[in-house]
Tab-separated table of C-alpha atoms in Angstrom:
chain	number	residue	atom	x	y	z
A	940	UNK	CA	0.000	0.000	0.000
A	941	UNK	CA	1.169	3.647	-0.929
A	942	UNK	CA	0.108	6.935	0.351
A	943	UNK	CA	1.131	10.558	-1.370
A	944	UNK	CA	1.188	12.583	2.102
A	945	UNK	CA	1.934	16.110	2.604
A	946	UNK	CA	-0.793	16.587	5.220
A	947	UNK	CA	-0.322	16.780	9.297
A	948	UNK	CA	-3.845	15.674	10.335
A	949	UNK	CA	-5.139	18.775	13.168
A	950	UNK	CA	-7.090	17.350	16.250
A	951	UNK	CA	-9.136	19.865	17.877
A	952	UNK	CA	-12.364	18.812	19.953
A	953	UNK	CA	-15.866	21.232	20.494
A	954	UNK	CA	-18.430	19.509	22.023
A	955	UNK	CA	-21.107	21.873	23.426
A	956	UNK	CA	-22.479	20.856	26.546
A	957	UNK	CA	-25.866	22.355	27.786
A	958	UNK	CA	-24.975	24.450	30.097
A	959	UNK	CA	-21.753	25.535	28.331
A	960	UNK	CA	-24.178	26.673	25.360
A	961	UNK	CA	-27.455	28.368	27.795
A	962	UNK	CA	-24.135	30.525	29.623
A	963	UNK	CA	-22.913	31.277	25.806
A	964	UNK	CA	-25.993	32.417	24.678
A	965	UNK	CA	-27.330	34.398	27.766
A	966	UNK	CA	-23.723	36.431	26.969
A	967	UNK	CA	-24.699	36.847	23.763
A	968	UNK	CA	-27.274	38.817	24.991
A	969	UNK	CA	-26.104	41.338	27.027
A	970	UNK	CA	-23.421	41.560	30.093
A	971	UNK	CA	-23.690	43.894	33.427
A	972	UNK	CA	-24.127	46.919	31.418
A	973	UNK	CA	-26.564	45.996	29.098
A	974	UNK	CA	-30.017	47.502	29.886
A	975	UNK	CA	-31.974	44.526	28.452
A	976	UNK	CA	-33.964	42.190	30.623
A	977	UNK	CA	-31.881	38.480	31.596
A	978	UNK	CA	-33.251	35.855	28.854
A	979	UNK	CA	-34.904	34.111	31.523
A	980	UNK	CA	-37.445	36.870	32.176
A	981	UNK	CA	-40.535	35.447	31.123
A	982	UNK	CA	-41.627	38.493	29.048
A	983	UNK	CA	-38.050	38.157	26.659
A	984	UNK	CA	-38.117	35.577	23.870
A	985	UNK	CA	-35.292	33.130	24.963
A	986	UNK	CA	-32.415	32.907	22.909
A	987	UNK	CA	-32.402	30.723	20.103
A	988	UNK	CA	-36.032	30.392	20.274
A	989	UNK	CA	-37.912	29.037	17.109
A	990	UNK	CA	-41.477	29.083	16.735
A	991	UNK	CA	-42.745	25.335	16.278
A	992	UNK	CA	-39.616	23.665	17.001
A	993	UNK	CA	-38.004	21.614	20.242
A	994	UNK	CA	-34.288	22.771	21.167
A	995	UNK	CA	-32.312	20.132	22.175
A	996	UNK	CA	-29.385	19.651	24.102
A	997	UNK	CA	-28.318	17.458	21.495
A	998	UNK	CA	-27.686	16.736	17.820
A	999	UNK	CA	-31.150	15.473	16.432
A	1000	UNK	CA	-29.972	13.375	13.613
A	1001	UNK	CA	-32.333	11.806	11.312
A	1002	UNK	CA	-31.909	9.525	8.078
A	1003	UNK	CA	-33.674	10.659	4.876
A	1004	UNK	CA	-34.083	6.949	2.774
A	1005	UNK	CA	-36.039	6.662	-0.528
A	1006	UNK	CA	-36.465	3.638	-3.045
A	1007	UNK	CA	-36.384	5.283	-6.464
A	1008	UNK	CA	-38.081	2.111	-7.901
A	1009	UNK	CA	-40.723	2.081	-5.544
A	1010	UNK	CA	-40.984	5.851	-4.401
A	1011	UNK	CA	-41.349	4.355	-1.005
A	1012	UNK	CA	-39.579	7.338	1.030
A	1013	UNK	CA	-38.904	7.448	5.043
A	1014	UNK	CA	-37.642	9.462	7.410
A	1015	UNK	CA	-35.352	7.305	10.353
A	1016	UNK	CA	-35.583	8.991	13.650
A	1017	UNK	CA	-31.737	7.921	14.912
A	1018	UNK	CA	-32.864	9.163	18.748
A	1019	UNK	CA	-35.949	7.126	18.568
A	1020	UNK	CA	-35.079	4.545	15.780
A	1021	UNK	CA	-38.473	5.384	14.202
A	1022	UNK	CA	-39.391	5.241	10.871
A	1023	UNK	CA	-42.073	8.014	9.414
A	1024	UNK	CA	-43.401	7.164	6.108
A	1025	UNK	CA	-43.698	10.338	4.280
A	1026	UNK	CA	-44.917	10.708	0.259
A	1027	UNK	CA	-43.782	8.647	-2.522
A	1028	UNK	CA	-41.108	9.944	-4.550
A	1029	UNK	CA	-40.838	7.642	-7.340
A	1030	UNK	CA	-37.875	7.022	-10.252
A	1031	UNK	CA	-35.429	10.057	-8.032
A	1032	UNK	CA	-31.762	9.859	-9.198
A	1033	UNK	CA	-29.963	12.004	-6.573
A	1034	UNK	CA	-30.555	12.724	-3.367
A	1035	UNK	CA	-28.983	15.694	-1.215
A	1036	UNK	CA	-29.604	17.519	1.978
A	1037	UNK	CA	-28.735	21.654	3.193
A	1038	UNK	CA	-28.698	19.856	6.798
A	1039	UNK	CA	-32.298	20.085	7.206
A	1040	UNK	CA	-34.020	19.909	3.766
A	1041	UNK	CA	-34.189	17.017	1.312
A	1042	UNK	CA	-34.116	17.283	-2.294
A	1043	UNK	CA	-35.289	14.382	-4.241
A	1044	UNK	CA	-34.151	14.866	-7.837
A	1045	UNK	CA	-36.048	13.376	-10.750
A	1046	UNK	CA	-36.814	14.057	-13.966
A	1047	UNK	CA	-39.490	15.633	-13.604
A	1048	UNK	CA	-38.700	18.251	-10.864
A	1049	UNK	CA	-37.273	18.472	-7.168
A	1050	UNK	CA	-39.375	17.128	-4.549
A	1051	UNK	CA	-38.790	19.076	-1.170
A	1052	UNK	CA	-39.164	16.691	1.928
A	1053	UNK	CA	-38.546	18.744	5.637
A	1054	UNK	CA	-36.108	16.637	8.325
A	1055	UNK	CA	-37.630	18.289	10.605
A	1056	UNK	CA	-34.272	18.372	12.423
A	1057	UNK	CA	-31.119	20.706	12.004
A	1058	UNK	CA	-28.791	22.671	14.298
A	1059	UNK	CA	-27.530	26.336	14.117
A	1060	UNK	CA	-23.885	27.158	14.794
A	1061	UNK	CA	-23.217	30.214	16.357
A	1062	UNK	CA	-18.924	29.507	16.533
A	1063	UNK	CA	-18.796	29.250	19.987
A	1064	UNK	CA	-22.104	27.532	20.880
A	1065	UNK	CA	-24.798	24.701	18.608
A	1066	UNK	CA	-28.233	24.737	19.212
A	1067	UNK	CA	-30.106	21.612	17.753
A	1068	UNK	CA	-33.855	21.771	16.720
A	1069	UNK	CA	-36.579	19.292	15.717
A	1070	UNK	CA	-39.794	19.704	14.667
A	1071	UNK	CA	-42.387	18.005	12.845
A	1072	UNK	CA	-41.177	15.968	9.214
A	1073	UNK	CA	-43.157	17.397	6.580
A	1074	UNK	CA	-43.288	17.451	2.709
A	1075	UNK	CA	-43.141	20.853	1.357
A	1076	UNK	CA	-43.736	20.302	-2.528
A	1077	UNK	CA	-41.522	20.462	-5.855
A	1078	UNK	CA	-38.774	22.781	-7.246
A	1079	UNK	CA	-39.619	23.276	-10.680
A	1080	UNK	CA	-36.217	21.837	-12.096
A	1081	UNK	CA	-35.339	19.119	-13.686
A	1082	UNK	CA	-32.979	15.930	-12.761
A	1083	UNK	CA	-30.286	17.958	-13.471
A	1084	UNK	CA	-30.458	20.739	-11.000
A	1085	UNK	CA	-28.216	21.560	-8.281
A	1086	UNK	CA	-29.356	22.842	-5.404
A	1087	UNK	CA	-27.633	24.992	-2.287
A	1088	UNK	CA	-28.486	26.520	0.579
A	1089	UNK	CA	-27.933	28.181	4.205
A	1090	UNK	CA	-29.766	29.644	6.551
A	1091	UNK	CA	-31.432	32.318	4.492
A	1092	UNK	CA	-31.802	31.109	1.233
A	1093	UNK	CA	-31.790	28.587	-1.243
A	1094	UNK	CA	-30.796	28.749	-5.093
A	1095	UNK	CA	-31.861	26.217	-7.389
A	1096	UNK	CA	-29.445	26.208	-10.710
A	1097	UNK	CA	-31.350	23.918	-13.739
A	1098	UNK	CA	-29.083	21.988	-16.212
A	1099	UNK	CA	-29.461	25.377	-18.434
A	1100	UNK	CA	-27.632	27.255	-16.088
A	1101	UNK	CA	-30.218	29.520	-14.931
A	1102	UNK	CA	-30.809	30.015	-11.351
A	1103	UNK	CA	-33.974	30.869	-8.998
A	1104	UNK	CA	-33.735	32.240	-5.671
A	1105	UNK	CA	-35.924	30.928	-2.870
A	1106	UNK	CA	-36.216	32.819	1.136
A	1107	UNK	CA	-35.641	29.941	3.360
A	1108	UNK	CA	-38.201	31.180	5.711
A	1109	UNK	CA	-41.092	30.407	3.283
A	1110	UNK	CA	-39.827	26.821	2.942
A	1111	UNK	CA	-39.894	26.630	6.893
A	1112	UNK	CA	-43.554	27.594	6.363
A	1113	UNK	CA	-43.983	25.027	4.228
A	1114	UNK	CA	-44.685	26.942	1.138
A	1115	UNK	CA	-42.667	27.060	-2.338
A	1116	UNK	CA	-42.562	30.724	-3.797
A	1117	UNK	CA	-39.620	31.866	-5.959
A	1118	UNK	CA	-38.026	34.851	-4.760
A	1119	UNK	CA	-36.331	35.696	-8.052
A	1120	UNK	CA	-34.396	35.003	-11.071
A	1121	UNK	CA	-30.521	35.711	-11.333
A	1122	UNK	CA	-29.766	37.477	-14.559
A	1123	UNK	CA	-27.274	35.353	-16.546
A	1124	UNK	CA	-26.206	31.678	-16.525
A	1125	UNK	CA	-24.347	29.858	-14.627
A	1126	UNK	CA	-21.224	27.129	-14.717
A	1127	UNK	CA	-22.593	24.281	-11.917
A	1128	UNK	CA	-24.441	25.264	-8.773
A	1129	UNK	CA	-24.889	28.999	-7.312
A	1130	UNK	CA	-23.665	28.570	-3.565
A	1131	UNK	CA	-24.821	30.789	-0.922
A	1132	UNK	CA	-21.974	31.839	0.899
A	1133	UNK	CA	-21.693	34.853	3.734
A	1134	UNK	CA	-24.198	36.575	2.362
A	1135	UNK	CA	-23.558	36.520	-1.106
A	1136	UNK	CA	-23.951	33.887	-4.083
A	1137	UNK	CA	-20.647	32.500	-5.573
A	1138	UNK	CA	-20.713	30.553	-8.877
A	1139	UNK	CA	-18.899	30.327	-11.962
A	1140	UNK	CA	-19.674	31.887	-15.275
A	1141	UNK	CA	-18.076	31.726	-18.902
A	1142	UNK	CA	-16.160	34.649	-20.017
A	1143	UNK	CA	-15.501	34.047	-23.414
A	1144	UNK	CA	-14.726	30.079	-22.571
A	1145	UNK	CA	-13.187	30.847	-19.395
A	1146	UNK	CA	-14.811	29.651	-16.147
A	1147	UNK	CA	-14.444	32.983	-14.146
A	1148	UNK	CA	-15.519	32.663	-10.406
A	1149	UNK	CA	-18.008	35.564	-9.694
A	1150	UNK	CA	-19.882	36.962	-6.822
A	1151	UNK	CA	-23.116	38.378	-6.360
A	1152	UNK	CA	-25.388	39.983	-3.700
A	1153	UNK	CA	-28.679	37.988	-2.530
A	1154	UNK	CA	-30.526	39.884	-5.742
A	1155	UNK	CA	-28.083	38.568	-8.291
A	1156	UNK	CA	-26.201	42.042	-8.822
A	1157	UNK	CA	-22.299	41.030	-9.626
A	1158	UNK	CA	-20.014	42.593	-6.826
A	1159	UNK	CA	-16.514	42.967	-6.504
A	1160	UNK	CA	-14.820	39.393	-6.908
A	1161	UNK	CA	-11.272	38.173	-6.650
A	1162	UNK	CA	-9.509	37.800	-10.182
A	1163	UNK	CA	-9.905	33.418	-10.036
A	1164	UNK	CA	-10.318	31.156	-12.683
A	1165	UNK	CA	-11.090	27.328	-12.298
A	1166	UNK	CA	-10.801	24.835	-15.271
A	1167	UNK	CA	-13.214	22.200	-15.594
A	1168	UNK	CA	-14.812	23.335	-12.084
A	1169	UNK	CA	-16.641	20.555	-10.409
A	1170	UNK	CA	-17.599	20.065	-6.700
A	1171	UNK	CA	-17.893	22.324	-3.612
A	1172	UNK	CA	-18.534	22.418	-0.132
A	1173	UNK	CA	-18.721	24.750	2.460
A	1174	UNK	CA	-15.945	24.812	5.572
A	1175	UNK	CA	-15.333	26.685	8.765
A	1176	UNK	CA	-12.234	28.077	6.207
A	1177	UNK	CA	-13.904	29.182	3.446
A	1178	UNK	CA	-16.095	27.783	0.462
A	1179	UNK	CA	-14.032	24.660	-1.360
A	1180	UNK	CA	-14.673	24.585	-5.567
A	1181	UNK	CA	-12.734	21.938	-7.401
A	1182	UNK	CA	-10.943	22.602	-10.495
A	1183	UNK	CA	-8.751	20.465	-12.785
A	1184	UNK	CA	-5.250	21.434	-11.275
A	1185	UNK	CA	-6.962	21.048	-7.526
A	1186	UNK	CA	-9.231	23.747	-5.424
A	1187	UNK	CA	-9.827	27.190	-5.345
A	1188	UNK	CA	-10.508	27.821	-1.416
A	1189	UNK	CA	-12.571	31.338	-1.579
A	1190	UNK	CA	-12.944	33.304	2.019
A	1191	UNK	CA	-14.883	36.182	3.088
A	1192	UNK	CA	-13.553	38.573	5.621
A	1193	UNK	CA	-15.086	42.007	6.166
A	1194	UNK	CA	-17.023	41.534	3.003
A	1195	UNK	CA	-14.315	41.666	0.911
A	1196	UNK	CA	-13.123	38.187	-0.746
A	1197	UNK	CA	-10.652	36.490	-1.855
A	1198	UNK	CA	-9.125	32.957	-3.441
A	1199	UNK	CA	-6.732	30.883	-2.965
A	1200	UNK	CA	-5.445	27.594	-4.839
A	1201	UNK	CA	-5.059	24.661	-3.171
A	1202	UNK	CA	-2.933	22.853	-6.336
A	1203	UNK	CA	-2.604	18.926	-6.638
A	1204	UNK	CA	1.283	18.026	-5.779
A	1205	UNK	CA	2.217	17.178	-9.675
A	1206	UNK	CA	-0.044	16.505	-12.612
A	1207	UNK	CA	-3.351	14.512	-11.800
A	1208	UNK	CA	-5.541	13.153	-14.815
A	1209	UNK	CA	-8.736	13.377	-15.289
A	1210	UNK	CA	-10.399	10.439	-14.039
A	1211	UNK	CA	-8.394	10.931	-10.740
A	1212	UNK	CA	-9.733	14.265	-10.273
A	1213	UNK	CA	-11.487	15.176	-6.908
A	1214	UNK	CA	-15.195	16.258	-8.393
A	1215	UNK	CA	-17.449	15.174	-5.524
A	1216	UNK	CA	-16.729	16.140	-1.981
A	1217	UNK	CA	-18.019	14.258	1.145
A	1218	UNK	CA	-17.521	15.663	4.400
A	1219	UNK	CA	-18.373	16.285	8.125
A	1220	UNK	CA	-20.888	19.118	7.949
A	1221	UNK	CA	-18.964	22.416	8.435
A	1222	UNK	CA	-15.288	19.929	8.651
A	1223	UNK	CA	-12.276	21.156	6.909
A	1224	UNK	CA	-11.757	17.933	6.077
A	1225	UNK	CA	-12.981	16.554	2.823
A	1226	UNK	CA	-13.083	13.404	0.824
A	1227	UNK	CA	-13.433	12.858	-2.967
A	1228	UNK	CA	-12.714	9.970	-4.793
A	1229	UNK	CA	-9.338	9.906	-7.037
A	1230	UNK	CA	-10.021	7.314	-9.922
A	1231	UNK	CA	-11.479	3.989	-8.981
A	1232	UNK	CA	-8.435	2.759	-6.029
A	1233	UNK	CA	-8.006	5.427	-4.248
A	1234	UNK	CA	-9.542	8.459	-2.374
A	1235	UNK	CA	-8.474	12.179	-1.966
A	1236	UNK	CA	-8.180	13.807	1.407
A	1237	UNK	CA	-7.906	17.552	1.339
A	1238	UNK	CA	-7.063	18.992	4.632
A	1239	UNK	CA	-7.666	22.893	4.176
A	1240	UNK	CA	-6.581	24.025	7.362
A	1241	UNK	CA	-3.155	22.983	6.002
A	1242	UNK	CA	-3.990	23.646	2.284
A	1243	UNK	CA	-2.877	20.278	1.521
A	1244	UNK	CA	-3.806	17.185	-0.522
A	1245	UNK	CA	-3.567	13.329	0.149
A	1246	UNK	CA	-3.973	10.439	-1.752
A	1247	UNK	CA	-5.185	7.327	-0.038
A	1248	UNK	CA	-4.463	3.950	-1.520
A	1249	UNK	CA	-7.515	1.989	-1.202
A	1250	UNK	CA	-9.590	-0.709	-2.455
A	1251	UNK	CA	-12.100	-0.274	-5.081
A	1252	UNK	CA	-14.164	2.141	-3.704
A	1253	UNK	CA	-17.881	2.741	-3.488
A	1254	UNK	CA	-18.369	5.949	-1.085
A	1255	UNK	CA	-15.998	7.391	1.124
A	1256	UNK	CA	-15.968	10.333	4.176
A	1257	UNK	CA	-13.877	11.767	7.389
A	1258	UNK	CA	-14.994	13.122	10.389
A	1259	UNK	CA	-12.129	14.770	10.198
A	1260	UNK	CA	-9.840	16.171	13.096
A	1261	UNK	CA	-8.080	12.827	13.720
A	1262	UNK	CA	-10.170	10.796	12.928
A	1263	UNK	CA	-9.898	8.056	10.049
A	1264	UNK	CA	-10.907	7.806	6.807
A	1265	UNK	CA	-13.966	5.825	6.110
A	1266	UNK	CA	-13.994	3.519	2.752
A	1267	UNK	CA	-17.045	1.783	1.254
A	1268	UNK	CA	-15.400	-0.739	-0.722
A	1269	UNK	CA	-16.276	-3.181	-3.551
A	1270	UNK	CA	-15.940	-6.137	-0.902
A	1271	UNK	CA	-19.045	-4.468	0.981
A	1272	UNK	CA	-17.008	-3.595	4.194
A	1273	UNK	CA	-16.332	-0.578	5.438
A	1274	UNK	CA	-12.939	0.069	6.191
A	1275	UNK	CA	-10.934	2.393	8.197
A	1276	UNK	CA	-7.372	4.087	7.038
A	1277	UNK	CA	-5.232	6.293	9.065
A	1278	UNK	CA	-5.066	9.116	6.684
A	1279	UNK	CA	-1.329	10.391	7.815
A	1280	UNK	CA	0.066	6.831	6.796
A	1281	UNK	CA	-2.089	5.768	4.328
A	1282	UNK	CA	-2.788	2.063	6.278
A	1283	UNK	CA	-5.760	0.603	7.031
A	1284	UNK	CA	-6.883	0.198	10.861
A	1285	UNK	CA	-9.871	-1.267	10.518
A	1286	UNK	CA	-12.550	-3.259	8.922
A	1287	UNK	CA	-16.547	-4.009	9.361
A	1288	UNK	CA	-17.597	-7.228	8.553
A	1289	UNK	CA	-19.573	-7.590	5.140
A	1290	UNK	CA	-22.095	-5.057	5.145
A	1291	UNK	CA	-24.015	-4.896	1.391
A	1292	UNK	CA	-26.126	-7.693	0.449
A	1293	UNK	CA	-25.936	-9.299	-2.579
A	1294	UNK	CA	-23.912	-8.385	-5.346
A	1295	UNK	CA	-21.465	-5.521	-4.410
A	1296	UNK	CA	-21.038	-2.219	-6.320
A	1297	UNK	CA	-18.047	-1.978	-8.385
A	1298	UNK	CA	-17.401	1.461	-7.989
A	1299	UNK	CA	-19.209	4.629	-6.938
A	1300	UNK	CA	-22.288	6.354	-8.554
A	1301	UNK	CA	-25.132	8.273	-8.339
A	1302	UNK	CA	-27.116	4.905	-6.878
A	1303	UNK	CA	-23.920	3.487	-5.007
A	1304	UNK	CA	-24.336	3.294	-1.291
A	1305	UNK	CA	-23.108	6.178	1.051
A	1306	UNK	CA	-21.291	6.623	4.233
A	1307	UNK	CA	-23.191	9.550	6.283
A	1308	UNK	CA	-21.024	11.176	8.772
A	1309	UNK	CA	-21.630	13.308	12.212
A	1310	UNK	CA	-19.874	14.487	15.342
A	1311	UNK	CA	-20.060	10.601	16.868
A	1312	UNK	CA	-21.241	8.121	14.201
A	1313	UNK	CA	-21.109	6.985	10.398
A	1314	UNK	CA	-24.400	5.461	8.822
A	1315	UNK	CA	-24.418	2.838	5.637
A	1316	UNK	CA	-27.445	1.620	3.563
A	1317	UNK	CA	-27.880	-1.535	2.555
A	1318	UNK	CA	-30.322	-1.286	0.230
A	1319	UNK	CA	-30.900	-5.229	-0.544
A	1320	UNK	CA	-30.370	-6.604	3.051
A	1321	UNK	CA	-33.387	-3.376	3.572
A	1322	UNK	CA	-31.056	-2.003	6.220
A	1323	UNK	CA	-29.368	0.693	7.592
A	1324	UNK	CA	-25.631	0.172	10.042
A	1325	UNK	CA	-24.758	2.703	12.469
A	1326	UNK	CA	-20.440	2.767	12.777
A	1327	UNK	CA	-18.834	3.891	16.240
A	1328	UNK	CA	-16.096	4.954	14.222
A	1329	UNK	CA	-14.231	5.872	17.413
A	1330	UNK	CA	-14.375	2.053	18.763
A	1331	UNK	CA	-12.638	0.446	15.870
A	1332	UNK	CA	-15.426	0.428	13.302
A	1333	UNK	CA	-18.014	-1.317	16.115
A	1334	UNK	CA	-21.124	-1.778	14.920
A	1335	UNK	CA	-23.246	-0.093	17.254
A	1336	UNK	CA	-26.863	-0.732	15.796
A	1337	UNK	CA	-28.538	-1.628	12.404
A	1338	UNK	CA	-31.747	-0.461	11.503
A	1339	UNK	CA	-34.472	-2.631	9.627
A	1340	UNK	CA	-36.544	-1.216	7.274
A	1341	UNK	CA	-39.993	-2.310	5.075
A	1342	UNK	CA	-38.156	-0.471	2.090
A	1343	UNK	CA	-34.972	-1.107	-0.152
A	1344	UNK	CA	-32.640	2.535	1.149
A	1345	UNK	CA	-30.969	2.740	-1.965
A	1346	UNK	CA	-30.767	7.203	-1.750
A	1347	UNK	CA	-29.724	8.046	2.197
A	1348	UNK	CA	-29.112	11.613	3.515
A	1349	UNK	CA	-28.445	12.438	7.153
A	1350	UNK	CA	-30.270	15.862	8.141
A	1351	UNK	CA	-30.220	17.601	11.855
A	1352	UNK	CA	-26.056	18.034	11.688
């Protein structure tokens, strides 16, 4: 086994601990000198408060599972280990989640299914929220459309290029109103992103990066092109977009922004190339693929790549911060791989039933990550495997289910 390293792995821990985040938040509002009732005066709103939700004092993770062939679509409770049947949602290709929302992705449109469960990070504090799981209605896009989100709005971008704006707060509601059109097209999905919308656009067959205020209106942008751009995700450091010689990492700091590139170490071709990222919500640690053996590890605290050799793989993802790197492989185990060294620490028994995927793909099983656990589907053995990834790859608990979980999405992280 080989590994390309020039990464130092960075172990940091934040777990928020009730009382830790009530003393965080009651500073948040106000000190000795502030004039403003305590929080816990029953006539203030407390902090954090949301209408029609339950604040937790911990991470509310649920499993969003669908059956394309059936449409059969449910909603796993992981505190509970409920199931909620919610509406069919037949013949979806993709499915993908902003933390709290579902989108189902078919031909015909985007079906919209609420988690009911998600978490808001202030930095130093987390609340986590549930509330009740609800389907919300369709996107007017096609297969093909990417969609991206935070806490204030969501941008659907069709295969054309063309992108809609929708106010998160109506899809709370439970209502589906587009809040605009962006002039122009587009190169891949419009990410919301401090405030602002970043995406790509062609410039006379360059793929220019550009930014734009919540209405659409171009503002001042760093001077960054990206070849071939495909993939992004969203980090404590800045927004991640992958480009043919590696990543462009673009941050925002007193609204002013700039890029940086993150370049491969030597030439990388293009089947190798890291187009998909997995991560740990909000980790700067990220996983992609790199050709059918191995899988990238981008670390972009230290601006650095890695490349893993693995088995063939299926899916892969981090928790990051230490902790190993998770591989689906073609053998239907999950194994573990100490991402400094490049060996492997650990391995599941079988978990896929039936014939094993030969390689990833938009129907491939997953591995779902969050602060404490890893999730798998087994769509033929109708189940789904919960992974103490901490404890050696244990097998803490599998989940049986009256439908084949062949599209998975964790929500509530």
């Amino acid at each position: 086994m080989t590994v390309r390293r020039n990464v130092t792995p960075r172990v940091a821990a934040a777990l928020a601990l009730t009382g830790l985040l009530a003393t965080s938040c009651s500073a948040g509002q106000g000190g000795d000198n502030d004039p403003r009732p305590a929080a816990s005066s029953p006539s203030v709103t407390p902090h954090g408060y949301v209408e029609g939700a339950r604040e937790a004092a911990e991470q509310q993770s649920r499993l969003l599972l669908n059956d394309p062939v059936s449409g059969d679509t449910r909603v796993l409770d992981l505190i509970t280990g409920e199931a909620h049947r919610t509406a069919r949602v037949a013949d979806a290709v993709r499915l993908d989640t902003d933390g709290r929302f579902g989108h189902l992705h078919t031909a015909d449109g985007t079906h919209v299914l609420d988690g009911g469960a998600w978490m808001v990070d202030h930095g130093d504090h987390i609340h986590y929220y549930s509330a009740a799981i609800r389907d919300v209605g369709e996107f007017p896009a096609s297969g093909g459309a990417r969609v991206r989100g935070d806490a204030a709005v969501t941008v659907v971008t069709g295969a054309d290029g063309r992108a809609v704006r929708y106010d998160r707060a109506d899809l709370e509601k439970g209502e589906i109103t587009a809040a605009g059109t962006l002039p122009g097209t587009y190169t891949g999905p419009v990410v919301p992103y401090e405030e602002h919308l970043l995406a790509f656009a062609d410039e006379g067959g360059t793929e220019r990066l550009v930014v734009l205020d919540r209405e659409g209106r171009r503002v001042t942008a760093p001077d960054a092109e990206c070849e071939a751009p495909r993939g992004d995700a969203v980090t404590r450091r800045g927004l991640v977009l992958g480009c043919a010689d590696g990543a462009l990492l673009v941050h925002a700091e007193g609204g002013a922004f700039t890029a940086e590139r993150i370049p491969y170490d030597g030439a990388v071709p293009e089947r190798e190339r890291a187009t998909a990222f997995r991560q740990r919500p909000g980790s700067d640690t990220l996983t992609a693929p790199a050709g059918a053996d191995a899988v990238w590890v981008l670390d972009v605290t230290e601006k650095t790549w890695t490349r893993v050799e693995t088995g063939p793989v299926v899916a892969a993802n981090t928790a990051g911060e230490g902790s190993p790197l998770l591989v689906l492989e073609a053998d239907g185990a999950l194994h573990g791989y100490d991402i400094a060294t490049g060996e492997r620490t650990a391995r599941t028994k079988t978990l896929l039933t039936g014939e094993k995927p030969a390689a990833s793909g938009a129907a491939a099983p997953v591995v779902e990550v969050d602060r404490s656990r890893a999730y798998v589907n087994d769509p033929e053995g109708k189940r789904v495997f919960e992974i103490d990834y901490n404890d050696g790859l244990r097998v803490a608990r599998s989940f049986d289910l009256d439908i084949e979980p062949v599209l998975m999405a964790e929500t509530g992280r």
